[in-house]
Coordinates of C-alpha atoms in Angstrom, one line a residue:
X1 CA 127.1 104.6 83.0
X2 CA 124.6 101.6 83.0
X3 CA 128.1 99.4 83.7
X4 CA 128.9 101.8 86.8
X5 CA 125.3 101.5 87.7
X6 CA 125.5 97.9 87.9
X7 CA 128.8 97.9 89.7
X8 CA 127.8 99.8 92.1
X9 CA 124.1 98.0 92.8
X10 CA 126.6 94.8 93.3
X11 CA 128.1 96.1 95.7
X12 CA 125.1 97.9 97.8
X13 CA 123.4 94.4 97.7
X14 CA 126.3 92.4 98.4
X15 CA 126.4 95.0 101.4
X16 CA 123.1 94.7 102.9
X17 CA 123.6 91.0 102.9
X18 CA 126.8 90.6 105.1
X19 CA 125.8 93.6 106.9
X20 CA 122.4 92.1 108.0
X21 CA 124.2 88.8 108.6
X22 CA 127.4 89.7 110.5
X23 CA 126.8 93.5 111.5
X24 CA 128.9 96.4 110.9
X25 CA 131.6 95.4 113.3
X26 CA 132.0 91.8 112.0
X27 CA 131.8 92.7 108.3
X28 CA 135.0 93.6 106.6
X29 CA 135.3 95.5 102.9
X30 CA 136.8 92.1 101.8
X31 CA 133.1 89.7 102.9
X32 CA 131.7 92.7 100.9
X33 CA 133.9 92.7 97.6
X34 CA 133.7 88.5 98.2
X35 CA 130.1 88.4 97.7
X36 CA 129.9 91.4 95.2
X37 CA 132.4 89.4 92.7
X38 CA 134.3 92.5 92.4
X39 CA 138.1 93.2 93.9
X40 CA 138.2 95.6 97.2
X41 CA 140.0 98.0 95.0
X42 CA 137.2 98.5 93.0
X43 CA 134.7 98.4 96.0
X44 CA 136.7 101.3 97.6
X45 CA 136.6 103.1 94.5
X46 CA 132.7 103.2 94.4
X47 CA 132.2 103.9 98.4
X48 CA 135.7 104.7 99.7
X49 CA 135.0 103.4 102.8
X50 CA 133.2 100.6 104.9
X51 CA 131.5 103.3 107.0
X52 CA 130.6 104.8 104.0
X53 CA 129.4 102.5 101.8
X54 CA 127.1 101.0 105.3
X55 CA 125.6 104.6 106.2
X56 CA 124.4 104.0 102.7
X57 CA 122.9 100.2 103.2
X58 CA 121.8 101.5 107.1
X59 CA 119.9 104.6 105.3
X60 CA 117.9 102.1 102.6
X61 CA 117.1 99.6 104.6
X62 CA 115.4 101.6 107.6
X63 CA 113.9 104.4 104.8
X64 CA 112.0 101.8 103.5
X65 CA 110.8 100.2 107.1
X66 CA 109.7 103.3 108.5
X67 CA 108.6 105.4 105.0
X68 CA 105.9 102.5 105.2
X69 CA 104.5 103.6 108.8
X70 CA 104.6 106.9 107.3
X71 CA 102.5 105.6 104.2
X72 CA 100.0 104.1 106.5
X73 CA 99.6 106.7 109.5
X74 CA 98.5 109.6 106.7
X75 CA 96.1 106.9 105.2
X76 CA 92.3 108.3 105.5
X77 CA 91.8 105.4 108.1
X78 CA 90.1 104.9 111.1
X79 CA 92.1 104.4 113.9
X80 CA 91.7 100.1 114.1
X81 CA 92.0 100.1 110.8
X82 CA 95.1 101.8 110.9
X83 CA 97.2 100.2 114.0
X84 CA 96.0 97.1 112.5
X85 CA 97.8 98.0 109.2
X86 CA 100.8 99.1 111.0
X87 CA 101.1 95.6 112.8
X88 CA 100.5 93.8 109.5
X89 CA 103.3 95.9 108.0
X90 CA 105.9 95.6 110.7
X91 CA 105.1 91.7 110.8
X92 CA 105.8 91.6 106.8
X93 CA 108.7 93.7 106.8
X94 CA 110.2 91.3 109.0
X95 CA 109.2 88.1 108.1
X96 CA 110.5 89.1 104.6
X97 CA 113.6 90.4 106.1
X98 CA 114.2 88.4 109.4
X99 CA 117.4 89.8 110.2
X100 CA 116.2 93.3 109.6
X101 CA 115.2 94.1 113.5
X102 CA 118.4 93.0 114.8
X103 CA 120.3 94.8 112.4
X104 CA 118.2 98.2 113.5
X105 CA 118.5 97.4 117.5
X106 CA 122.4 96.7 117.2
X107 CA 122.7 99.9 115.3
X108 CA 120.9 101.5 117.5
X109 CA 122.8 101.0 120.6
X110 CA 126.1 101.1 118.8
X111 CA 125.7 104.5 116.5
X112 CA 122.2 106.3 117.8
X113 CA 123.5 109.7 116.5
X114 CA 123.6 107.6 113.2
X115 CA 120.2 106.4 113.3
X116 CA 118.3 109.9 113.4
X117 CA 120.4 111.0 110.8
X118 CA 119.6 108.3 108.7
X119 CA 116.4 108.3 109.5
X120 CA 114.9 112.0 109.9
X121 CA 111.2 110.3 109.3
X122 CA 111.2 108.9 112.5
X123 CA 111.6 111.7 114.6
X124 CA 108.0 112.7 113.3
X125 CA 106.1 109.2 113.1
X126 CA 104.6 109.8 116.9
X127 CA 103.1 113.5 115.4
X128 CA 100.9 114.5 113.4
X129 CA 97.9 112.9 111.8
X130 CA 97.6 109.8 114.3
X131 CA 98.3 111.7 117.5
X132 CA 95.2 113.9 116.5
X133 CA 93.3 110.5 115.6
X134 CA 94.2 109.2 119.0
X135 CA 93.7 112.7 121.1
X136 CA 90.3 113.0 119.4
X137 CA 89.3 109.4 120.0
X138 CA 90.5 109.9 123.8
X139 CA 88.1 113.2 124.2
X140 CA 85.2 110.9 122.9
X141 CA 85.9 108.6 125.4
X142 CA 86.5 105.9 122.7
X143 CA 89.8 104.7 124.1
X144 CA 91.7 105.0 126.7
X145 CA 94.1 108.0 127.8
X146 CA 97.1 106.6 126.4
X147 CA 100.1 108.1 125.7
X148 CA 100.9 107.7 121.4
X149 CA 104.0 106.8 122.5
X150 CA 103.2 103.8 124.5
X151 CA 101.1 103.0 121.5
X152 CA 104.1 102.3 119.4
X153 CA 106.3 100.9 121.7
X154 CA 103.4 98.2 122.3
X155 CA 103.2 97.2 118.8
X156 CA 106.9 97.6 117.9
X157 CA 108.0 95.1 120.7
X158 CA 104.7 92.9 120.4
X159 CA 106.4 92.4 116.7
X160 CA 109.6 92.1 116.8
X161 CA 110.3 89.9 119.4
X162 CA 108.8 87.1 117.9
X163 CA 112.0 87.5 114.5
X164 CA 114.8 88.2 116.5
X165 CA 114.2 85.4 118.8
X166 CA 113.2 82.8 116.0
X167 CA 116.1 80.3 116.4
X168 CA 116.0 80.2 119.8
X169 CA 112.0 79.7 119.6
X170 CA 112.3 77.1 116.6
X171 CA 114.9 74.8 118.7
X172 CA 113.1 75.2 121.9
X173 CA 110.0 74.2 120.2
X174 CA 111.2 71.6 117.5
X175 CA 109.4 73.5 114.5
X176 CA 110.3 73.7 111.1
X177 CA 110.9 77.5 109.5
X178 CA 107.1 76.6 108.0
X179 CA 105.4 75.8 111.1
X180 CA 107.2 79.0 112.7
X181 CA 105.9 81.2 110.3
X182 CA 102.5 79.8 110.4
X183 CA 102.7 80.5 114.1
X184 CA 103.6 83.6 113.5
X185 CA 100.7 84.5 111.2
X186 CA 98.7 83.4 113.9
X187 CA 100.4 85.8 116.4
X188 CA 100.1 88.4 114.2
X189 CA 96.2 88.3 114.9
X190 CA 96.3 87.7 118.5
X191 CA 98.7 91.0 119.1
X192 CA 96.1 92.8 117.1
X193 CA 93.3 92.1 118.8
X194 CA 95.1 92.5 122.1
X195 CA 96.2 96.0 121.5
X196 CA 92.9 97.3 119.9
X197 CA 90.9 95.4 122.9
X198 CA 92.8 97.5 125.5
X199 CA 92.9 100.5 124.0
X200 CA 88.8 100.6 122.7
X201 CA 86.8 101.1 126.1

């Protein structure tokens, strides 16, 4: 079992590499088995399929993305406290895995039907605890009347932007991956403090 185990954990990272790298239209099971260091046969044995053994990789890799939004929206936070940890985990998650958002978006417009299934936690992320935070906040005349979903799309294209554009912004400003990032950090703060400054009267 422990041998299967390994096998097929191989395989699943192997996966997530090329997928995140070359999508799922530009991957084929034989990149997959390449970087694995296993034979297709064996591959196919495991998952049976590309789409298969990808709906698996797509399901991980946004579970974990948006499970930690979920973590932090039902934290006993005040509401700065918590948009300010949301934006400091969407910034991690992708600096640690740049090719994360793309990977998402292209998914997103390719297979939608795919990504709600994969994802049933994000159909709920814009309810519950928040919203109330928010709605109460709005009757004390603490923020403005703002829609909790403009909220999110705010801070979700505030962060991304600045990873899937990262080659382009690195040639167009000569900067080395370390001066980027420490750009970055620095933008991290700024989007924060815009966001919270418009939304606290």
């Amino acid at each position: 079992m422990k041998e299967t185990a390994t096998a097929e954990e191989r395989i699943k990272d192997a996966a997530q590499k090329v997928f995140l790298e070359k999508g799922f239209d530009g991957t084929t099971t034989r990149d997959i088995a390449k970087e694995a260091g296993v034979n297709s046969a064996l591959m196919n044995y495991y998952f049976r399929s590309k789409e298969k053994l990808f709906c698996s990789v797509f399901s991980d890799m946004c579970q974990l993305f948006f499970q930690g939004m979920q973590d932090i929206l039902t934290k006993p936070l005040e509401l700065k406290e918590k948009i300010a940890e949301i934006i400091d985990h969407d910034f991690n998650m992708f600096k640690n895995n740049p090719d994360l958002s793309l990977f998402i978006l292209n998914e997103i417009h390719r297979n939608p039907e795919r990504v709600m299934e994969a994802i049933p936690i994000a159909k709920h992320l814009v309810h519950g605890i928040f919203e109330e935070q928010l709605r109460d906040a709005i009757a004390r005349k603490e923020v403005r009347n703002v829609d909790v979903k403009s909220i999110f799309l705010m801070i979700i294209a505030n962060t991304q932007f600045i990873f899937q554009c990262k080659a382009m912004h690195m040639h167009m400003w000569q900067v080395s991956e370390e001066e980027y990032y420490a750009f970055a950090d620095k933008h991290k703060k700024l989007i924060c403090d815009m966001i919270i400054s418009y939304l606290f009267i």
